[in-house]
């Protein structure tokens, strides 16, 4: 029944995106309309086809692997926080502990179903040359993105890509920067109807359960602990806590003066590929409101769930071993001594911190004073 609900929900959301496309053509101005029209003509058929293939995979899972429904997701760990606060680094460092299982990019993007995982794992070796070719065809885009967030088919990635079939992944905002149904995902715990929270939460739980089923049945892992990292889930934490009753959370934070301009700049390569190369005029304000909500909601969650550790970016960069020890203690997992030792060695080879990056705030229509004013109610946090 949930599968059917998700199928119809996904196509209803996709239809709404399709109806919004004519208006979205103008999101980067009249000069980009021809370019964006071509992108939309290519995007919608491919995205719709991928969505249908995913749901075919889900249907086959029910027929071929009914045992996945008995797969429990026990004590998962969610790394959340504001963007650009070290979540990716922490996620990929912790993922070296063999007791954790994480979602690589190929699985999150192409294989939410068990059937697709089996097929794509066999094809992954064939895809590696294609990825290298794509880097050569668009070197500027990938070099910019690697400076922001290293991309790789086997890298531990944000599994909110699982939610693309439901059109519930905020990554689509790069293509639809003014779309209301995407921006409401940034207010998930309080602005989404309860029935949508449940449906999306159930779908996400099923994707995680299928990942663990695949890892235990096909890859030989024994009772792995699921490890996820999604800054976009900063306003989903209450829903996740309900869906995963014994989950552990780690909150990463950094000063807004770095987070806001860094987050906006991280989207510029996508905007260059999909539009004019600059943020639409309204985007700064929406990002500011969104990030302020992140800080506010995460701290409210911390006050409610007292054992949730907060990791400041400065602490992460200079005291990694103690950060890892605190996390292990909070999630009630025996610390990995080898990983702690590796963290110590890693820090010994890191160059001393340089001066903060110059984000040229004026180029983004920002100023230090405007940022401080916008975040004065949420920063500094009281840890």
Short mmCIF file of C-alpha atoms in Angstrom, two decimals:
data_model
loop_
_atom_site.label_atom_id
_atom_site.label_comp_id
_atom_site.label_asym_id
_atom_site.label_seq_id
_atom_site.Cartn_x
_atom_site.Cartn_y
_atom_site.Cartn_z
CA UNK A 1 0.00 0.00 0.00
CA UNK A 2 2.83 2.43 0.88
CA UNK A 3 4.47 1.66 -2.49
CA UNK A 4 1.31 2.65 -4.36
CA UNK A 5 0.95 5.81 -2.30
CA UNK A 6 4.57 6.74 -3.01
CA UNK A 7 4.13 6.02 -6.73
CA UNK A 8 1.14 8.33 -7.07
CA UNK A 9 2.68 10.95 -4.79
CA UNK A 10 5.89 10.97 -6.85
CA UNK A 11 4.07 11.44 -10.12
CA UNK A 12 1.82 14.11 -8.70
CA UNK A 13 4.87 16.03 -7.49
CA UNK A 14 6.58 15.56 -10.86
CA UNK A 15 3.48 16.80 -12.67
CA UNK A 16 3.54 19.92 -10.50
CA UNK A 17 7.20 20.45 -11.43
CA UNK A 18 6.31 20.06 -15.09
CA UNK A 19 3.54 22.64 -14.79
CA UNK A 20 5.97 24.98 -13.05
CA UNK A 21 8.59 24.62 -15.81
CA UNK A 22 7.36 27.51 -18.04
CA UNK A 23 7.76 29.95 -15.16
CA UNK A 24 11.07 28.36 -14.13
CA UNK A 25 12.47 29.15 -17.59
CA UNK A 26 12.71 32.78 -16.48
CA UNK A 27 14.45 32.13 -13.15
CA UNK A 28 17.79 33.22 -14.63
CA UNK A 29 16.43 35.94 -16.91
CA UNK A 30 15.32 36.11 -20.51
CA UNK A 31 18.84 35.60 -21.83
CA UNK A 32 18.98 32.06 -20.43
CA UNK A 33 15.54 30.96 -21.67
CA UNK A 34 16.79 29.07 -24.78
CA UNK A 35 19.48 27.27 -22.78
CA UNK A 36 17.09 26.34 -19.98
CA UNK A 37 14.40 25.25 -22.45
CA UNK A 38 16.83 22.70 -23.90
CA UNK A 39 17.77 21.55 -20.41
CA UNK A 40 14.12 21.06 -19.43
CA UNK A 41 13.35 19.17 -22.67
CA UNK A 42 16.18 16.77 -21.82
CA UNK A 43 15.62 16.69 -18.05
CA UNK A 44 11.94 15.81 -17.75
CA UNK A 45 11.86 12.67 -19.95
CA UNK A 46 15.07 11.32 -18.41
CA UNK A 47 14.00 12.12 -14.85
CA UNK A 48 10.55 10.65 -15.39
CA UNK A 49 12.08 7.51 -16.93
CA UNK A 50 14.48 7.14 -14.00
CA UNK A 51 11.57 7.54 -11.58
CA UNK A 52 9.57 4.82 -13.37
CA UNK A 53 12.58 2.49 -13.39
CA UNK A 54 12.99 2.98 -9.64
CA UNK A 55 9.37 2.05 -8.98
CA UNK A 56 9.67 -0.99 -11.23
CA UNK A 57 12.65 -1.94 -9.07
CA UNK A 58 10.57 -1.43 -5.91
CA UNK A 59 7.83 -3.68 -7.31
CA UNK A 60 10.37 -6.38 -8.19
CA UNK A 61 11.83 -6.13 -4.68
CA UNK A 62 8.42 -7.03 -3.27
CA UNK A 63 8.29 -10.11 -5.50
CA UNK A 64 11.90 -11.29 -5.42
CA UNK A 65 13.14 -10.14 -2.01
CA UNK A 66 10.17 -10.02 0.37
CA UNK A 67 12.57 -10.63 3.27
CA UNK A 68 13.74 -7.03 3.13
CA UNK A 69 10.62 -6.06 5.10
CA UNK A 70 12.05 -7.93 8.11
CA UNK A 71 15.27 -5.92 7.91
CA UNK A 72 15.50 -3.68 10.97
CA UNK A 73 17.36 -0.38 10.99
CA UNK A 74 18.91 -0.36 14.44
CA UNK A 75 20.72 2.60 16.00
CA UNK A 76 21.41 4.53 12.77
CA UNK A 77 23.58 7.61 13.07
CA UNK A 78 22.65 10.86 11.31
CA UNK A 79 25.23 13.60 10.86
CA UNK A 80 23.28 16.81 10.39
CA UNK A 81 24.14 20.47 10.70
CA UNK A 82 24.56 23.57 8.64
CA UNK A 83 26.21 23.24 5.21
CA UNK A 84 29.96 23.74 4.91
CA UNK A 85 30.52 22.88 8.58
CA UNK A 86 32.59 19.71 8.13
CA UNK A 87 29.76 17.19 7.79
CA UNK A 88 31.27 15.58 4.68
CA UNK A 89 34.71 15.27 6.25
CA UNK A 90 33.31 13.79 9.47
CA UNK A 91 31.05 11.41 7.57
CA UNK A 92 33.81 10.06 5.34
CA UNK A 93 36.26 9.79 8.23
CA UNK A 94 33.81 7.84 10.41
CA UNK A 95 32.87 5.67 7.43
CA UNK A 96 36.34 4.11 7.65
CA UNK A 97 35.10 2.23 10.72
CA UNK A 98 34.03 -1.09 9.19
CA UNK A 99 31.07 -1.35 11.56
CA UNK A 100 29.37 1.52 9.75
CA UNK A 101 27.61 1.18 6.43
CA UNK A 102 27.14 4.21 4.21
CA UNK A 103 25.50 5.00 0.89
CA UNK A 104 27.85 5.74 -2.03
CA UNK A 105 26.75 8.13 -4.78
CA UNK A 106 25.97 5.43 -7.36
CA UNK A 107 23.55 3.73 -4.99
CA UNK A 108 21.82 6.88 -3.75
CA UNK A 109 21.34 8.25 -7.25
CA UNK A 110 20.77 5.15 -9.36
CA UNK A 111 19.82 2.24 -7.12
CA UNK A 112 17.37 2.79 -4.26
CA UNK A 113 15.86 -0.67 -4.93
CA UNK A 114 17.60 -3.99 -4.24
CA UNK A 115 17.20 -5.12 -7.85
CA UNK A 116 18.90 -1.95 -9.08
CA UNK A 117 21.72 -2.36 -6.56
CA UNK A 118 22.48 -5.83 -7.90
CA UNK A 119 22.41 -4.66 -11.51
CA UNK A 120 24.38 -1.47 -10.99
CA UNK A 121 27.05 -3.10 -8.86
CA UNK A 122 27.79 -5.33 -11.83
CA UNK A 123 27.92 -2.34 -14.17
CA UNK A 124 29.93 -0.08 -11.89
CA UNK A 125 33.27 -1.05 -13.38
CA UNK A 126 31.93 -0.10 -16.80
CA UNK A 127 30.79 3.28 -15.48
CA UNK A 128 34.21 4.30 -14.17
CA UNK A 129 35.59 5.17 -17.64
CA UNK A 130 32.41 7.11 -18.40
CA UNK A 131 32.90 9.18 -15.26
CA UNK A 132 36.46 9.96 -16.29
CA UNK A 133 35.17 11.03 -19.71
CA UNK A 134 32.56 13.29 -18.07
CA UNK A 135 35.32 14.96 -16.06
CA UNK A 136 37.19 15.65 -19.33
CA UNK A 137 34.08 16.93 -21.10
CA UNK A 138 33.21 19.35 -18.30
CA UNK A 139 36.52 19.95 -16.48
CA UNK A 140 35.61 23.42 -15.22
CA UNK A 141 32.40 22.22 -13.57
CA UNK A 142 33.96 19.20 -11.89
CA UNK A 143 37.06 21.08 -10.75
CA UNK A 144 34.83 23.71 -9.15
CA UNK A 145 32.65 21.05 -7.54
CA UNK A 146 35.64 19.10 -6.23
CA UNK A 147 36.74 22.29 -4.48
CA UNK A 148 33.34 22.44 -2.83
CA UNK A 149 32.40 18.78 -2.42
CA UNK A 150 34.42 15.94 -3.95
CA UNK A 151 32.27 13.84 -6.27
CA UNK A 152 32.83 10.12 -6.82
CA UNK A 153 30.67 7.11 -7.57
CA UNK A 154 32.02 5.22 -4.56
CA UNK A 155 32.33 8.18 -2.18
CA UNK A 156 30.11 8.24 0.90
CA UNK A 157 27.37 10.60 -0.22
CA UNK A 158 24.27 12.37 1.01
CA UNK A 159 21.48 9.81 0.83
CA UNK A 160 18.76 12.43 0.44
CA UNK A 161 19.30 11.51 -3.22
CA UNK A 162 17.20 8.44 -2.35
CA UNK A 163 14.27 10.86 -2.23
CA UNK A 164 14.59 11.99 -5.85
CA UNK A 165 11.88 9.52 -6.98
CA UNK A 166 9.49 11.33 -4.63
CA UNK A 167 10.74 14.73 -5.80
CA UNK A 168 11.51 15.33 -2.12
CA UNK A 169 15.22 16.08 -2.55
CA UNK A 170 16.26 19.72 -2.17
CA UNK A 171 19.02 19.26 -4.76
CA UNK A 172 16.42 19.98 -7.45
CA UNK A 173 16.44 23.63 -6.33
CA UNK A 174 19.53 24.08 -8.51
CA UNK A 175 17.23 23.62 -11.51
CA UNK A 176 14.11 25.19 -9.96
CA UNK A 177 15.47 27.94 -7.66
CA UNK A 178 12.07 29.57 -7.13
CA UNK A 179 9.94 26.44 -6.67
CA UNK A 180 7.77 26.56 -3.55
CA UNK A 181 7.32 22.80 -3.19
CA UNK A 182 11.10 22.42 -2.98
CA UNK A 183 11.64 25.29 -0.54
CA UNK A 184 9.05 23.90 1.85
CA UNK A 185 11.38 20.89 2.27
CA UNK A 186 13.61 23.31 4.22
CA UNK A 187 10.81 23.67 6.79
CA UNK A 188 9.99 19.98 6.90
CA UNK A 189 9.26 19.38 10.59
CA UNK A 190 6.77 22.23 10.93
CA UNK A 191 5.60 23.20 7.43
CA UNK A 192 4.90 19.82 5.80
CA UNK A 193 1.52 18.17 6.43
CA UNK A 194 1.75 15.23 8.82
CA UNK A 195 0.68 12.75 6.14
CA UNK A 196 3.53 13.86 3.85
CA UNK A 197 6.02 13.64 6.70
CA UNK A 198 4.89 10.05 7.34
CA UNK A 199 4.92 9.05 3.67
CA UNK A 200 8.34 10.49 2.92
CA UNK A 201 9.67 9.13 6.24
CA UNK A 202 8.37 5.63 5.45
CA UNK A 203 9.87 5.76 1.97
CA UNK A 204 13.25 6.86 3.33
CA UNK A 205 13.16 4.15 6.01
CA UNK A 206 12.48 1.55 3.30
CA UNK A 207 15.45 2.79 1.27
CA UNK A 208 17.75 2.52 4.30
CA UNK A 209 16.39 -0.94 5.16
CA UNK A 210 16.99 -2.12 1.59
CA UNK A 211 20.53 -0.77 1.74
CA UNK A 212 21.22 -2.79 4.90
CA UNK A 213 19.49 -5.87 3.46
CA UNK A 214 21.73 -5.66 0.41
CA UNK A 215 24.85 -5.16 2.50
CA UNK A 216 24.12 -8.10 4.81
CA UNK A 217 22.80 -10.54 2.19
CA UNK A 218 24.99 -9.67 -0.78
CA UNK A 219 28.11 -8.01 0.63
CA UNK A 220 28.64 -10.10 3.77
CA UNK A 221 28.51 -7.33 6.37
CA UNK A 222 27.37 -8.40 9.83
CA UNK A 223 24.82 -6.14 11.56
CA UNK A 224 26.20 -2.87 10.18
CA UNK A 225 25.24 0.46 11.71
CA UNK A 226 23.83 2.83 9.12
CA UNK A 227 25.75 6.12 8.90
CA UNK A 228 24.18 9.04 7.02
CA UNK A 229 25.12 12.66 6.44
CA UNK A 230 22.62 15.23 5.22
CA UNK A 231 22.78 18.94 6.07
CA UNK A 232 19.42 19.19 4.26
CA UNK A 233 17.96 17.08 7.08
CA UNK A 234 18.66 19.83 9.62
CA UNK A 235 14.95 20.65 9.71
CA UNK A 236 13.92 16.97 9.44
CA UNK A 237 15.42 15.81 12.75
CA UNK A 238 12.12 15.48 14.63
CA UNK A 239 10.60 13.42 11.81
CA UNK A 240 13.71 11.24 11.63
CA UNK A 241 13.68 10.75 15.41
CA UNK A 242 10.09 9.48 15.16
CA UNK A 243 10.81 7.23 12.17
CA UNK A 244 14.05 5.84 13.63
CA UNK A 245 13.27 5.57 17.33
CA UNK A 246 16.78 4.62 18.50
CA UNK A 247 18.75 6.87 16.13
CA UNK A 248 21.77 8.88 17.19
CA UNK A 249 22.42 12.39 15.90
CA UNK A 250 25.55 14.50 15.53
CA UNK A 251 25.20 18.24 14.88
CA UNK A 252 27.94 20.15 13.05
CA UNK A 253 27.99 23.95 13.26
CA UNK A 254 30.06 26.84 11.98
CA UNK A 255 29.80 30.62 12.09
CA UNK A 256 27.18 32.08 9.70
CA UNK A 257 29.72 34.56 8.32
CA UNK A 258 31.37 31.57 6.62
CA UNK A 259 28.38 29.27 6.14
CA UNK A 260 26.10 31.63 4.18
CA UNK A 261 28.56 32.88 1.53
CA UNK A 262 30.12 29.42 1.25
CA UNK A 263 26.72 27.81 0.70
CA UNK A 264 25.78 30.35 -1.97
CA UNK A 265 29.12 29.99 -3.73
CA UNK A 266 28.79 26.19 -3.67
CA UNK A 267 25.73 26.53 -5.93
CA UNK A 268 27.40 28.76 -8.51
CA UNK A 269 28.87 25.87 -10.58
CA UNK A 270 25.37 24.35 -10.85
CA UNK A 271 23.89 27.74 -11.73
CA UNK A 272 26.59 28.16 -14.37
CA UNK A 273 25.65 24.82 -15.88
CA UNK A 274 21.88 25.33 -15.61
CA UNK A 275 21.47 29.08 -15.93
CA UNK A 276 23.29 32.37 -15.89
CA UNK A 277 26.09 31.45 -13.50
CA UNK A 278 24.86 33.76 -10.75
CA UNK A 279 22.30 33.42 -8.00
CA UNK A 280 18.87 34.83 -8.76
CA UNK A 281 18.17 38.06 -6.87
CA UNK A 282 15.85 36.48 -4.32
CA UNK A 283 18.15 33.54 -3.58
CA UNK A 284 20.34 35.18 -0.94
CA UNK A 285 17.36 36.11 1.20
CA UNK A 286 15.85 32.63 0.98
CA UNK A 287 19.17 30.99 1.85
CA UNK A 288 19.55 33.31 4.81
CA UNK A 289 16.11 32.43 6.17
CA UNK A 290 16.71 28.74 5.52
CA UNK A 291 20.05 28.66 7.35
CA UNK A 292 18.71 30.65 10.29
CA UNK A 293 15.98 28.01 10.57
CA UNK A 294 18.69 25.32 10.53
CA UNK A 295 20.51 26.85 13.51
CA UNK A 296 17.27 27.48 15.41
CA UNK A 297 15.79 24.02 14.83
CA UNK A 298 18.99 22.12 15.55
CA UNK A 299 19.53 23.91 18.85
CA UNK A 300 15.91 23.24 19.85
CA UNK A 301 16.50 19.56 19.09
CA UNK A 302 19.73 19.63 21.11
CA UNK A 303 17.86 21.04 24.09
CA UNK A 304 15.27 18.26 23.81
CA UNK A 305 17.79 15.44 23.20
CA UNK A 306 20.56 16.39 25.58
CA UNK A 307 23.05 13.65 24.64
CA UNK A 308 23.29 14.89 21.03
CA UNK A 309 26.87 16.15 20.52
CA UNK A 310 27.51 19.48 18.83
CA UNK A 311 30.72 19.62 16.81
CA UNK A 312 32.07 23.05 16.00
CA UNK A 313 34.07 23.20 12.78
CA UNK A 314 37.05 24.69 14.60
CA UNK A 315 37.01 21.82 17.10
CA UNK A 316 36.69 19.27 14.31
CA UNK A 317 39.74 20.66 12.52
CA UNK A 318 41.96 20.84 15.61
CA UNK A 319 40.69 18.12 17.96
CA UNK A 320 39.48 15.32 15.70
CA UNK A 321 40.38 12.39 18.02
CA UNK A 322 38.42 13.84 20.94
CA UNK A 323 35.48 14.60 18.61
CA UNK A 324 35.40 10.97 17.50
CA UNK A 325 35.57 9.75 21.09
CA UNK A 326 32.64 11.99 22.05
CA UNK A 327 30.59 10.70 19.11
CA UNK A 328 31.27 7.05 19.93
CA UNK A 329 30.25 7.68 23.52
CA UNK A 330 27.02 9.44 22.51
CA UNK A 331 25.91 6.65 20.15
CA UNK A 332 26.94 3.92 22.62
CA UNK A 333 29.41 2.25 20.29
CA UNK A 334 32.86 1.10 21.43
CA UNK A 335 35.38 3.45 19.91
CA UNK A 336 37.59 2.23 17.10
CA UNK A 337 41.10 2.61 18.52
CA UNK A 338 42.67 2.33 15.07
CA UNK A 339 40.50 5.14 13.74
CA UNK A 340 41.31 7.34 16.73
CA UNK A 341 45.01 6.72 16.10
CA UNK A 342 44.53 7.52 12.42
CA UNK A 343 42.87 10.80 13.40
CA UNK A 344 45.89 11.68 15.53
CA UNK A 345 48.24 10.96 12.64
CA UNK A 346 46.01 12.95 10.29
CA UNK A 347 46.14 16.02 12.53
CA UNK A 348 49.90 15.82 12.80
CA UNK A 349 50.13 16.18 9.02
CA UNK A 350 47.65 19.03 8.66
CA UNK A 351 49.07 22.46 8.01
CA UNK A 352 48.24 25.18 10.55
CA UNK A 353 45.00 26.98 9.84
CA UNK A 354 45.29 29.83 7.40
CA UNK A 355 43.32 33.04 7.46
CA UNK A 356 39.63 32.57 6.68
CA UNK A 357 38.84 32.41 2.98
CA UNK A 358 37.94 35.71 1.34
CA UNK A 359 34.42 35.14 0.06
CA UNK A 360 34.22 38.61 -1.55
CA UNK A 361 30.86 39.26 0.07
CA UNK A 362 30.14 42.25 -2.12
CA UNK A 363 30.11 39.98 -5.19
CA UNK A 364 27.28 38.03 -3.55
CA UNK A 365 25.41 41.19 -2.49
CA UNK A 366 26.26 40.41 1.14
CA UNK A 367 28.11 42.19 3.90
CA UNK A 368 29.49 41.10 7.25
CA UNK A 369 27.08 43.46 8.98
CA UNK A 370 24.02 42.12 7.15
CA UNK A 371 24.95 38.54 7.99
CA UNK A 372 25.51 39.30 11.66
CA UNK A 373 22.17 41.09 11.80
CA UNK A 374 20.31 38.24 10.06
CA UNK A 375 21.70 35.62 12.44
CA UNK A 376 21.86 37.61 15.68
CA UNK A 377 19.04 35.53 17.22
CA UNK A 378 20.72 32.17 16.50
CA UNK A 379 24.47 32.86 16.71
CA UNK A 380 26.57 32.42 18.73
CA UNK A 381 24.94 29.26 20.04
CA UNK A 382 24.81 28.36 23.70
CA UNK A 383 26.34 24.87 23.80
#
